[in-house]
Tab-separated table of C-alpha atoms in Angstrom:
chain	number	residue	atom	x	y	z
A	1	UNK	CA	23.488	24.795	11.013
A	2	UNK	CA	25.339	22.905	8.342
A	3	UNK	CA	23.480	20.361	5.849
A	4	UNK	CA	25.354	17.509	3.972
A	5	UNK	CA	23.580	16.373	0.285
A	6	UNK	CA	24.311	12.640	-0.348
A	7	UNK	CA	23.806	11.923	-3.937
A	8	UNK	CA	24.440	9.017	-5.507
A	9	UNK	CA	24.412	7.959	-9.084
A	10	UNK	CA	23.457	4.122	-10.520
A	11	UNK	CA	23.633	3.552	-14.330
A	12	UNK	CA	25.710	0.862	-16.300
A	13	UNK	CA	27.365	0.947	-19.659
A	14	UNK	CA	25.910	-0.711	-22.307
A	15	UNK	CA	28.256	-2.709	-23.806
A	16	UNK	CA	27.983	-3.263	-28.298
A	17	UNK	CA	29.044	-5.740	-29.781
A	18	UNK	CA	32.070	-6.408	-33.069
A	19	UNK	CA	30.012	-4.355	-35.318
A	20	UNK	CA	31.971	-4.392	-39.025
A	21	UNK	CA	31.186	-3.006	-42.062
A	22	UNK	CA	29.250	-5.670	-43.976
A	23	UNK	CA	27.017	-6.539	-41.201
A	24	UNK	CA	25.252	-3.225	-42.294
A	25	UNK	CA	21.743	-3.779	-43.761
A	26	UNK	CA	22.025	-7.820	-42.753
A	27	UNK	CA	22.212	-7.474	-38.927
A	28	UNK	CA	20.627	-5.211	-36.526
A	29	UNK	CA	20.994	-6.486	-32.851
A	30	UNK	CA	24.615	-4.092	-31.889
A	31	UNK	CA	25.095	-5.456	-28.341
A	32	UNK	CA	27.581	-7.798	-26.528
A	33	UNK	CA	24.431	-9.474	-24.750
A	34	UNK	CA	27.724	-11.716	-21.912
A	35	UNK	CA	29.813	-8.766	-21.287
A	36	UNK	CA	26.020	-6.663	-20.448
A	37	UNK	CA	25.091	-9.357	-18.300
A	38	UNK	CA	28.819	-9.662	-17.112
A	39	UNK	CA	29.388	-6.140	-15.402
A	40	UNK	CA	26.211	-5.423	-14.892
A	41	UNK	CA	25.630	-8.278	-11.978
A	42	UNK	CA	29.637	-8.240	-11.214
A	43	UNK	CA	28.808	-4.596	-10.380
A	44	UNK	CA	25.898	-5.409	-8.352
A	45	UNK	CA	27.873	-7.982	-7.026
A	46	UNK	CA	30.713	-5.995	-5.559
A	47	UNK	CA	29.473	-2.103	-5.063
A	48	UNK	CA	25.186	-1.836	-5.861
A	49	UNK	CA	24.150	-4.895	-3.141
A	50	UNK	CA	26.954	-3.788	-0.155
A	51	UNK	CA	26.275	-0.498	-0.261
A	52	UNK	CA	23.017	-0.047	-0.871
A	53	UNK	CA	22.781	-2.665	2.157
A	54	UNK	CA	25.033	-0.521	4.293
A	55	UNK	CA	23.293	2.835	3.092
A	56	UNK	CA	19.635	0.746	4.738
A	57	UNK	CA	21.770	-0.378	7.981
A	58	UNK	CA	22.712	3.678	8.089
A	59	UNK	CA	18.829	4.380	8.080
A	60	UNK	CA	17.883	1.650	11.111
A	61	UNK	CA	20.717	3.160	12.964
A	62	UNK	CA	20.312	7.156	12.395
A	63	UNK	CA	15.961	6.897	11.823
A	64	UNK	CA	15.355	9.994	10.023
A	65	UNK	CA	18.866	12.083	10.698
A	66	UNK	CA	20.559	9.802	7.246
A	67	UNK	CA	18.445	11.220	4.255
A	68	UNK	CA	20.169	10.435	0.860
A	69	UNK	CA	20.299	11.039	-2.303
A	70	UNK	CA	19.918	8.994	-5.572
A	71	UNK	CA	18.958	8.600	-9.993
A	72	UNK	CA	19.290	5.942	-11.773
A	73	UNK	CA	19.522	6.662	-15.186
A	74	UNK	CA	16.599	4.015	-18.108
A	75	UNK	CA	19.513	2.053	-19.080
A	76	UNK	CA	20.384	0.799	-15.612
A	77	UNK	CA	17.199	0.111	-14.792
A	78	UNK	CA	15.906	-1.894	-17.590
A	79	UNK	CA	19.495	-3.832	-17.074
A	80	UNK	CA	18.600	-4.760	-13.110
A	81	UNK	CA	15.057	-4.862	-14.293
A	82	UNK	CA	16.715	-8.063	-16.352
A	83	UNK	CA	19.491	-9.947	-14.733
A	84	UNK	CA	20.377	-7.854	-10.874
A	85	UNK	CA	16.331	-7.712	-10.074
A	86	UNK	CA	18.139	-8.277	-6.478
A	87	UNK	CA	19.146	-4.138	-6.497
A	88	UNK	CA	15.749	-2.216	-7.271
A	89	UNK	CA	14.656	-4.658	-4.141
A	90	UNK	CA	16.820	-3.131	-2.107
A	91	UNK	CA	16.019	0.060	-3.376
A	92	UNK	CA	12.900	-0.687	-2.888
A	93	UNK	CA	12.864	-1.162	0.190
A	94	UNK	CA	15.980	2.231	1.489
A	95	UNK	CA	12.897	4.238	0.026
A	96	UNK	CA	10.431	2.204	2.005
A	97	UNK	CA	12.508	4.116	5.376
A	98	UNK	CA	11.647	7.648	3.802
A	99	UNK	CA	15.814	8.743	3.619
A	100	UNK	CA	15.977	8.776	0.452
A	101	UNK	CA	15.180	11.283	-2.817
A	102	UNK	CA	15.080	9.946	-6.224
A	103	UNK	CA	16.323	12.264	-9.388
A	104	UNK	CA	14.900	12.486	-12.524
A	105	UNK	CA	17.153	12.299	-15.331
A	106	UNK	CA	17.724	11.923	-18.927
A	107	UNK	CA	16.147	8.134	-19.530
A	108	UNK	CA	19.447	7.435	-22.257
A	109	UNK	CA	22.054	9.164	-20.145
A	110	UNK	CA	23.014	10.846	-23.563
A	111	UNK	CA	23.806	14.380	-24.710
A	112	UNK	CA	20.090	15.328	-25.684
A	113	UNK	CA	19.500	18.061	-23.114
A	114	UNK	CA	21.801	19.765	-26.059
A	115	UNK	CA	21.400	18.771	-29.300
A	116	UNK	CA	17.445	18.350	-29.861
A	117	UNK	CA	14.727	19.780	-26.932
A	118	UNK	CA	12.174	18.016	-27.186
A	119	UNK	CA	13.927	14.679	-27.373
A	120	UNK	CA	14.774	15.512	-24.278
A	121	UNK	CA	11.779	16.625	-22.853
A	122	UNK	CA	10.459	12.825	-23.824
A	123	UNK	CA	12.989	11.063	-22.337
A	124	UNK	CA	13.309	13.117	-18.871
A	125	UNK	CA	9.034	12.847	-18.311
A	126	UNK	CA	9.695	8.562	-19.389
A	127	UNK	CA	12.164	8.253	-16.665
A	128	UNK	CA	10.029	9.940	-14.486
A	129	UNK	CA	7.201	7.973	-15.667
A	130	UNK	CA	9.613	4.518	-14.712
A	131	UNK	CA	10.353	6.436	-11.256
A	132	UNK	CA	7.188	7.036	-10.387
A	133	UNK	CA	6.307	3.422	-11.113
A	134	UNK	CA	8.977	1.443	-9.750
A	135	UNK	CA	9.230	3.903	-6.290
A	136	UNK	CA	5.558	5.692	-6.126
A	137	UNK	CA	7.551	9.043	-5.939
A	138	UNK	CA	7.466	11.825	-8.663
A	139	UNK	CA	10.799	13.314	-8.583
A	140	UNK	CA	10.518	17.886	-8.165
A	141	UNK	CA	14.346	17.730	-9.190
A	142	UNK	CA	16.754	16.869	-11.733
A	143	UNK	CA	20.391	15.446	-12.574
A	144	UNK	CA	21.826	16.007	-16.083
A	145	UNK	CA	23.763	13.112	-17.810
A	146	UNK	CA	27.214	13.283	-16.042
A	147	UNK	CA	26.326	16.995	-14.133
A	148	UNK	CA	25.964	18.524	-17.457
A	149	UNK	CA	24.710	21.870	-16.766
A	150	UNK	CA	24.527	25.346	-18.990
A	151	UNK	CA	21.558	28.268	-18.535
A	152	UNK	CA	20.224	26.912	-21.388
A	153	UNK	CA	20.061	23.877	-20.158
A	154	UNK	CA	19.159	25.023	-16.527
A	155	UNK	CA	16.380	27.069	-18.304
A	156	UNK	CA	15.058	24.055	-20.063
A	157	UNK	CA	14.524	22.372	-16.929
A	158	UNK	CA	13.130	25.003	-15.119
A	159	UNK	CA	9.842	25.587	-18.411
A	160	UNK	CA	9.903	21.604	-17.098
A	161	UNK	CA	9.032	22.444	-13.601
A	162	UNK	CA	11.893	20.912	-11.673
A	163	UNK	CA	12.437	23.032	-8.555
A	164	UNK	CA	16.301	22.069	-8.622
A	165	UNK	CA	18.658	21.177	-10.282
A	166	UNK	CA	22.300	19.126	-9.577
A	167	UNK	CA	25.359	20.757	-11.098
A	168	UNK	CA	29.158	20.588	-11.098
A	169	UNK	CA	31.360	23.526	-8.813
A	170	UNK	CA	33.427	24.511	-11.600
A	171	UNK	CA	36.337	26.231	-10.280
A	172	UNK	CA	36.480	28.613	-13.568
A	173	UNK	CA	32.667	29.029	-12.938
A	174	UNK	CA	32.467	30.243	-9.367
A	175	UNK	CA	35.787	32.215	-9.612
A	176	UNK	CA	36.126	33.399	-5.359
A	177	UNK	CA	32.544	32.239	-5.136
A	178	UNK	CA	31.748	28.737	-3.164
A	179	UNK	CA	30.066	25.481	-4.187
A	180	UNK	CA	28.698	25.683	-0.722
A	181	UNK	CA	25.408	28.258	-1.363
A	182	UNK	CA	22.707	27.683	-3.310
A	183	UNK	CA	22.083	29.243	-6.426
A	184	UNK	CA	19.836	30.219	-9.302
A	185	UNK	CA	19.377	30.075	-12.776
A	186	UNK	CA	20.209	32.777	-14.615
A	187	UNK	CA	17.951	32.078	-16.712
A	188	UNK	CA	14.950	31.852	-14.519
A	189	UNK	CA	15.236	32.127	-10.822
A	190	UNK	CA	13.097	29.542	-10.000
A	191	UNK	CA	15.721	27.114	-10.221
A	192	UNK	CA	17.882	26.327	-7.604
A	193	UNK	CA	21.212	24.840	-8.147
A	194	UNK	CA	22.637	22.851	-5.790
A	195	UNK	CA	26.901	22.571	-6.746
A	196	UNK	CA	28.875	19.500	-5.854
A	197	UNK	CA	32.257	20.435	-3.879
A	198	UNK	CA	34.803	18.642	-5.912
A	199	UNK	CA	37.356	17.954	-2.762
A	200	UNK	CA	35.007	16.248	-1.014
A	201	UNK	CA	33.383	14.061	-3.177
A	202	UNK	CA	36.740	12.826	-4.683
A	203	UNK	CA	37.948	12.397	-1.680
A	204	UNK	CA	35.441	9.637	-1.389
A	205	UNK	CA	35.239	7.714	-4.671
A	206	UNK	CA	38.740	8.521	-6.097
A	207	UNK	CA	41.652	9.681	-4.189
A	208	UNK	CA	40.539	6.953	-0.137
A	209	UNK	CA	42.209	4.676	-1.493
A	210	UNK	CA	45.450	6.032	-2.967
A	211	UNK	CA	48.191	5.205	-0.394
A	212	UNK	CA	50.222	7.710	-1.784
A	213	UNK	CA	47.646	10.438	-1.152
A	214	UNK	CA	48.589	13.552	1.981
A	215	UNK	CA	45.817	12.286	3.427
A	216	UNK	CA	45.743	8.410	3.102
A	217	UNK	CA	44.442	7.083	5.147
A	218	UNK	CA	41.231	8.926	6.194
A	219	UNK	CA	39.082	8.722	8.326
A	220	UNK	CA	35.075	9.298	9.429
A	221	UNK	CA	35.961	11.467	12.536
A	222	UNK	CA	38.893	13.942	10.378
A	223	UNK	CA	36.032	14.869	7.243
A	224	UNK	CA	33.555	15.206	9.587
A	225	UNK	CA	36.007	18.246	11.306
A	226	UNK	CA	36.592	19.550	7.713
A	227	UNK	CA	32.555	19.432	7.218
A	228	UNK	CA	32.490	21.347	10.904
A	229	UNK	CA	35.600	23.388	9.822
A	230	UNK	CA	34.251	25.342	7.282
A	231	UNK	CA	33.269	28.922	7.112
A	232	UNK	CA	29.724	29.221	9.334
A	233	UNK	CA	27.628	30.994	6.116
A	234	UNK	CA	28.936	28.404	4.076
A	235	UNK	CA	25.572	26.150	5.059
A	236	UNK	CA	24.777	23.008	2.411
A	237	UNK	CA	28.063	20.487	1.465
A	238	UNK	CA	27.388	19.071	-2.023
A	239	UNK	CA	28.933	15.407	-1.829
A	240	UNK	CA	28.242	13.730	-5.144
A	241	UNK	CA	29.560	10.307	-6.754
A	242	UNK	CA	28.807	7.270	-8.577
A	243	UNK	CA	27.092	4.156	-6.851
A	244	UNK	CA	29.569	1.482	-7.469
A	245	UNK	CA	32.229	4.077	-6.194
A	246	UNK	CA	31.544	2.113	-3.040
A	247	UNK	CA	32.737	-0.888	-3.942
A	248	UNK	CA	34.233	-0.623	-7.911
A	249	UNK	CA	36.475	2.232	-7.562
A	250	UNK	CA	37.303	1.808	-3.852
A	251	UNK	CA	37.432	-1.600	-3.176
A	252	UNK	CA	35.230	-2.994	0.254
A	253	UNK	CA	38.819	-4.325	0.753
A	254	UNK	CA	39.017	-0.147	1.393
A	255	UNK	CA	36.449	-0.431	5.013
A	256	UNK	CA	35.012	2.498	2.514
A	257	UNK	CA	31.608	1.075	3.579
A	258	UNK	CA	32.596	1.109	7.892
A	259	UNK	CA	33.770	4.946	6.908
A	260	UNK	CA	30.465	5.383	6.025
A	261	UNK	CA	28.415	4.263	7.815
A	262	UNK	CA	30.813	5.744	10.230
A	263	UNK	CA	30.151	8.781	8.942
A	264	UNK	CA	26.505	9.854	10.057
A	265	UNK	CA	27.926	9.953	13.790
A	266	UNK	CA	31.093	12.127	13.357
A	267	UNK	CA	28.345	14.709	11.585
A	268	UNK	CA	26.139	14.047	13.678
A	269	UNK	CA	28.258	15.306	16.889
A	270	UNK	CA	29.627	18.828	15.290
A	271	UNK	CA	25.910	19.925	14.940
A	272	UNK	CA	25.583	18.134	11.089
A	273	UNK	CA	22.555	16.870	9.240
A	274	UNK	CA	22.128	15.379	6.374
A	275	UNK	CA	18.904	16.700	4.071
A	276	UNK	CA	17.794	16.125	0.325
A	277	UNK	CA	18.118	17.596	-2.801
A	278	UNK	CA	13.693	19.229	-2.215
A	279	UNK	CA	14.804	19.823	1.346
A	280	UNK	CA	17.480	22.115	0.195
A	281	UNK	CA	15.252	23.707	-2.485
A	282	UNK	CA	12.367	24.507	0.201
A	283	UNK	CA	13.940	26.025	2.985
A	284	UNK	CA	17.257	27.640	2.216
A	285	UNK	CA	16.846	31.110	-0.283
A	286	UNK	CA	19.489	31.362	-3.625
A	287	UNK	CA	22.564	33.257	-2.726
A	288	UNK	CA	22.578	34.867	-6.207
A	289	UNK	CA	22.152	34.197	-10.135
A	290	UNK	CA	25.090	31.291	-11.667
A	291	UNK	CA	26.402	32.372	-15.215
A	292	UNK	CA	26.939	28.837	-16.795
A	293	UNK	CA	27.332	29.805	-20.025
A	294	UNK	CA	29.231	27.210	-21.358
A	295	UNK	CA	28.212	23.870	-20.919
A	296	UNK	CA	30.084	22.131	-17.801
A	297	UNK	CA	30.299	18.987	-16.194
A	298	UNK	CA	31.958	16.777	-13.544
A	299	UNK	CA	34.351	14.770	-15.601
A	300	UNK	CA	38.446	15.300	-16.109
A	301	UNK	CA	39.675	18.185	-14.841
A	302	UNK	CA	38.576	20.649	-17.338
A	303	UNK	CA	34.612	19.794	-16.421
A	304	UNK	CA	33.794	20.088	-20.155
A	305	UNK	CA	32.790	18.366	-22.328
A	306	UNK	CA	35.808	17.046	-23.755
A	307	UNK	CA	35.924	13.878	-22.779
A	308	UNK	CA	32.457	13.213	-25.320
A	309	UNK	CA	33.069	15.449	-27.738
A	310	UNK	CA	36.713	16.832	-27.987
A	311	UNK	CA	37.329	15.847	-31.440
A	312	UNK	CA	36.111	15.624	-34.768
A	313	UNK	CA	35.363	12.054	-34.612
A	314	UNK	CA	33.263	12.373	-32.138
A	315	UNK	CA	31.026	15.731	-32.970
A	316	UNK	CA	30.912	13.771	-35.879
A	317	UNK	CA	28.917	10.615	-34.771
A	318	UNK	CA	27.395	12.962	-32.455
A	319	UNK	CA	26.006	14.982	-35.106
A	320	UNK	CA	24.934	12.114	-37.224
A	321	UNK	CA	23.084	10.069	-34.147
A	322	UNK	CA	20.630	13.547	-33.118
A	323	UNK	CA	20.455	14.105	-37.202
A	324	UNK	CA	17.437	11.420	-36.832
A	325	UNK	CA	15.630	12.128	-33.798
A	326	UNK	CA	12.722	13.861	-34.935
A	327	UNK	CA	12.266	10.786	-36.852
A	328	UNK	CA	12.719	7.808	-34.399
A	329	UNK	CA	10.571	10.072	-31.842
A	330	UNK	CA	7.190	9.635	-34.154
A	331	UNK	CA	8.131	6.298	-34.367
A	332	UNK	CA	6.890	3.156	-33.248
A	333	UNK	CA	8.404	0.671	-33.517
A	334	UNK	CA	9.365	0.008	-30.002
A	335	UNK	CA	12.929	-1.955	-30.552
A	336	UNK	CA	13.814	1.211	-32.546
A	337	UNK	CA	13.542	3.436	-29.986
A	338	UNK	CA	15.200	1.855	-27.937
A	339	UNK	CA	18.220	1.164	-30.007
A	340	UNK	CA	17.986	4.555	-29.835
A	341	UNK	CA	18.530	4.741	-26.338
A	342	UNK	CA	21.146	2.002	-25.853
A	343	UNK	CA	23.156	4.411	-29.079
A	344	UNK	CA	23.012	7.752	-26.718
A	345	UNK	CA	24.657	6.299	-23.792
A	346	UNK	CA	27.620	8.647	-22.822
A	347	UNK	CA	30.266	6.107	-23.115
A	348	UNK	CA	30.144	5.568	-26.574
A	349	UNK	CA	31.384	8.364	-26.996
A	350	UNK	CA	34.039	8.627	-24.418
A	351	UNK	CA	35.754	5.562	-25.280
A	352	UNK	CA	36.289	7.724	-29.248
A	353	UNK	CA	38.155	10.367	-26.350
A	354	UNK	CA	41.835	11.367	-27.657
A	355	UNK	CA	42.668	13.309	-24.625
A	356	UNK	CA	45.058	11.391	-22.130
A	357	UNK	CA	43.998	8.692	-19.651
A	358	UNK	CA	40.475	9.662	-20.216
A	359	UNK	CA	38.013	7.087	-18.996
A	360	UNK	CA	41.309	5.778	-16.981
A	361	UNK	CA	42.007	4.202	-20.543
A	362	UNK	CA	38.870	2.148	-20.259
A	363	UNK	CA	38.288	1.619	-24.093
A	364	UNK	CA	36.042	-2.130	-23.338
A	365	UNK	CA	36.295	-4.040	-26.342
A	366	UNK	CA	37.949	-1.471	-28.510
A	367	UNK	CA	41.567	-0.734	-29.772
A	368	UNK	CA	41.719	2.545	-30.189
A	369	UNK	CA	39.289	5.596	-29.592
A	370	UNK	CA	39.573	4.990	-33.833
A	371	UNK	CA	38.399	1.773	-33.559
A	372	UNK	CA	35.657	2.726	-31.334
A	373	UNK	CA	34.803	5.262	-33.937
A	374	UNK	CA	33.959	2.698	-36.578
A	375	UNK	CA	32.110	0.710	-35.069
A	376	UNK	CA	29.804	3.154	-33.999
A	377	UNK	CA	29.574	4.935	-37.293
A	378	UNK	CA	29.263	1.127	-39.021
A	379	UNK	CA	26.154	0.432	-36.358
A	380	UNK	CA	25.321	3.922	-36.624
A	381	UNK	CA	24.804	3.240	-40.364
A	382	UNK	CA	22.402	0.634	-40.053
A	383	UNK	CA	20.412	2.099	-37.051
A	384	UNK	CA	20.102	4.601	-40.035
A	385	UNK	CA	19.059	3.369	-42.589
A	386	UNK	CA	16.537	1.241	-40.388
A	387	UNK	CA	14.852	4.975	-40.475
A	388	UNK	CA	15.284	5.707	-43.272
A	389	UNK	CA	13.271	2.758	-44.331
A	390	UNK	CA	10.170	3.329	-42.437
A	391	UNK	CA	10.024	7.509	-43.659
A	392	UNK	CA	11.728	7.225	-46.902
A	393	UNK	CA	8.373	9.144	-48.751
A	394	UNK	CA	9.004	12.246	-46.567
A	395	UNK	CA	10.276	15.085	-47.327
A	396	UNK	CA	11.739	18.082	-44.835
A	397	UNK	CA	8.607	20.516	-44.959
A	398	UNK	CA	6.017	17.398	-44.888
A	399	UNK	CA	8.301	16.104	-41.742
A	400	UNK	CA	8.128	19.278	-40.145
A	401	UNK	CA	4.392	19.705	-40.382
A	402	UNK	CA	4.052	16.087	-39.317
A	403	UNK	CA	6.155	17.019	-35.795
A	404	UNK	CA	4.576	20.220	-35.469
A	405	UNK	CA	0.703	18.413	-35.635
A	406	UNK	CA	2.623	15.370	-32.707
A	407	UNK	CA	4.083	18.488	-30.777
A	408	UNK	CA	0.671	20.467	-30.696
A	409	UNK	CA	-1.800	17.472	-30.172
A	410	UNK	CA	1.264	16.187	-27.367
A	411	UNK	CA	0.664	19.331	-25.567
A	412	UNK	CA	-3.178	19.724	-26.178
A	413	UNK	CA	-3.208	16.582	-24.369
A	414	UNK	CA	-0.802	17.496	-21.301
A	415	UNK	CA	-3.339	20.526	-20.879
A	416	UNK	CA	-6.488	18.503	-20.736
A	417	UNK	CA	-4.742	16.120	-18.008
A	418	UNK	CA	-4.130	18.973	-15.649
A	419	UNK	CA	-7.088	20.359	-16.514
A	420	UNK	CA	-8.600	17.284	-15.207
A	421	UNK	CA	-6.353	16.442	-12.336
A	422	UNK	CA	-7.963	20.158	-11.585
A	423	UNK	CA	-11.653	19.254	-12.135
A	424	UNK	CA	-11.389	16.373	-10.249
A	425	UNK	CA	-9.390	17.591	-7.174
A	426	UNK	CA	-12.356	20.121	-7.307
A	427	UNK	CA	-14.469	17.368	-7.205
A	428	UNK	CA	-13.116	16.103	-3.952
A	429	UNK	CA	-12.871	19.038	-2.451
A	430	UNK	CA	-17.205	19.787	-3.468
A	431	UNK	CA	-17.840	15.919	-2.327
A	432	UNK	CA	-16.026	16.642	0.660
A	433	UNK	CA	-18.484	19.985	1.702
A	434	UNK	CA	-21.406	18.275	0.898
A	435	UNK	CA	-20.389	15.558	3.083
A	436	UNK	CA	-20.156	17.935	5.758
A	437	UNK	CA	-23.050	19.769	5.086
A	438	UNK	CA	-24.820	16.328	5.329
A	439	UNK	CA	-23.726	16.272	8.727
A	440	UNK	CA	-23.953	19.492	9.537
A	441	UNK	CA	-27.802	20.914	11.782
A	442	UNK	CA	-30.928	21.770	9.197
A	443	UNK	CA	-30.254	25.130	7.657
A	444	UNK	CA	-34.139	26.192	8.392
A	445	UNK	CA	-33.505	25.628	12.634
A	446	UNK	CA	-30.278	28.404	11.832
A	447	UNK	CA	-33.133	31.422	10.738
A	448	UNK	CA	-32.513	35.086	11.799
A	449	UNK	CA	-35.615	35.676	9.525
A	450	UNK	CA	-37.571	36.940	12.255
A	451	UNK	CA	-34.567	38.951	14.138
A	452	UNK	CA	-34.324	40.761	10.063
A	453	UNK	CA	-38.079	41.641	10.356
A	454	UNK	CA	-37.228	43.638	13.486
A	455	UNK	CA	-37.162	46.715	10.508
A	456	UNK	CA	-40.575	47.592	11.666
A	457	UNK	CA	-40.077	48.664	15.039
A	458	UNK	CA	-37.351	50.775	12.892
A	459	UNK	CA	-40.371	52.171	11.187
A	460	UNK	CA	-40.158	54.742	14.000
A	461	UNK	CA	-39.768	57.564	11.896
A	462	UNK	CA	-43.690	59.162	12.494
A	463	UNK	CA	-42.764	59.339	16.190
A	464	UNK	CA	-39.291	61.408	15.458
A	465	UNK	CA	-41.642	63.450	12.859
A	466	UNK	CA	-43.717	64.170	16.062
A	467	UNK	CA	-40.801	65.178	18.174
A	468	UNK	CA	-39.448	67.468	14.564
A	469	UNK	CA	-42.626	69.726	15.195
A	470	UNK	CA	-41.637	70.885	18.701
A	471	UNK	CA	-40.831	73.949	19.434
A	472	UNK	CA	-37.469	73.958	20.297
A	473	UNK	CA	-36.949	71.955	16.234
A	474	UNK	CA	-37.842	75.676	14.909
A	475	UNK	CA	-35.428	77.855	16.621
A	476	UNK	CA	-32.879	75.378	15.342
A	477	UNK	CA	-33.501	76.073	11.996
A	478	UNK	CA	-34.323	79.592	12.291
A	479	UNK	CA	-30.620	79.705	13.934
A	480	UNK	CA	-28.981	77.528	10.549
A	481	UNK	CA	-30.816	80.044	8.536
A	482	UNK	CA	-29.429	83.332	10.309
A	483	UNK	CA	-25.797	82.832	8.763
A	484	UNK	CA	-26.952	81.935	5.246
A	485	UNK	CA	-29.369	85.113	5.105
A	486	UNK	CA	-26.305	87.272	6.243
A	487	UNK	CA	-23.751	86.103	4.084
A	488	UNK	CA	-24.818	87.453	1.086
A	489	UNK	CA	-25.821	90.241	3.163
A	490	UNK	CA	-21.695	91.362	3.505
A	491	UNK	CA	-21.266	90.457	-0.196
A	492	UNK	CA	-23.668	92.724	-1.260
A	493	UNK	CA	-22.466	95.022	1.091
A	494	UNK	CA	-19.070	95.030	-0.451
A	495	UNK	CA	-20.608	95.203	-4.367
A	496	UNK	CA	-22.654	98.619	-3.510
A	497	UNK	CA	-18.932	99.581	-1.939
């Protein structure tokens, strides 16, 4: 039976303000608050609120049949808490229906997965803790920023305990293979991979309202038929997109929400079901390993990292940003840590792209990629100087020694936490057993001791010995001795010959 995995990303850019060279050292606030408030409220009004209301309606109408998955970046959560709390309220209502699974991702929506292992782990752990606080559920499946994946990243994610990960079904990686199967990480078969069908996904997120598209206008029954008509052995169809595709990329006037609300009924009629990523990972066997030597993403035709790291400016900015990652991680300054989260956000590097038509031509406040690079590096110069002021006395060896100590302490605390959880679980089992013993009949009533003492009755050995003294017994012994005695005689006879 075919299953559809529907996933939505919620991430919001943090807009930086104009920051000039002469501001370095004097101004430590880097953000355009007006633009941040305006953009998140506009996105909430035009997309998030109506889209989530539609998902709630679909859940109420179809019950347990309809399911989806959602992930939120840490920066998006902070903006929603500050400027659009109604979105989090709707997410909580959706969570209460049981139809949604929340996924994990890096808190900053940045590139720590490729640059700094410890920062990456810390970010993911922090996001998981935030999701559990908001929705009471610990994420079991992971999606990386911009759906970035490689063998190395997959091995790291598997080592963190996740059972599945979302990735892009890039043609140059799949070759003749289909994205409609479950695969596993080539370095750790325990991590299952769910690959996005970029064609079906972008039919909704990009092409739905394009009047020049050959399939325009697209109706739910047509789309459901495409899925149902896939080869019988291709059982998993992963449709991944940003939530703002419903309302922003595809305006509400295009009837995109009516299309989405009609889709479950059309799929149900054709025997297609919905599943969450965790359900697919639990039920579906892997069709084989997927080797991804170089990172892939879900952006642009190349499906690689070129939108963020395609030129020297982007690579220099990334290198300088993550050169202080270890020192940021050990500092206790909450403001510095928050600034670092916001500076890591992928859009800061996307604005520096020199690719033709990259990012749809949108660059925020910047006139060109060079303008974006200059502004970001000015901010980064001030930020790095703040870090250097905190740790001026540390040489590399001293810093590495301190980081090793902190890492060992963190690992020790984590081990102890796991041991405490095991002991608490064991204690709970013992208490249940003790309660069961108290309710059970008293032990003295179950005394099989008298029956066990039947052993003396078995001491009928003397009688048996008396029977052995009977006349037939000696005859049997005599018969038994005859062949034994015969063998030596034959042997001696041969020797005599």
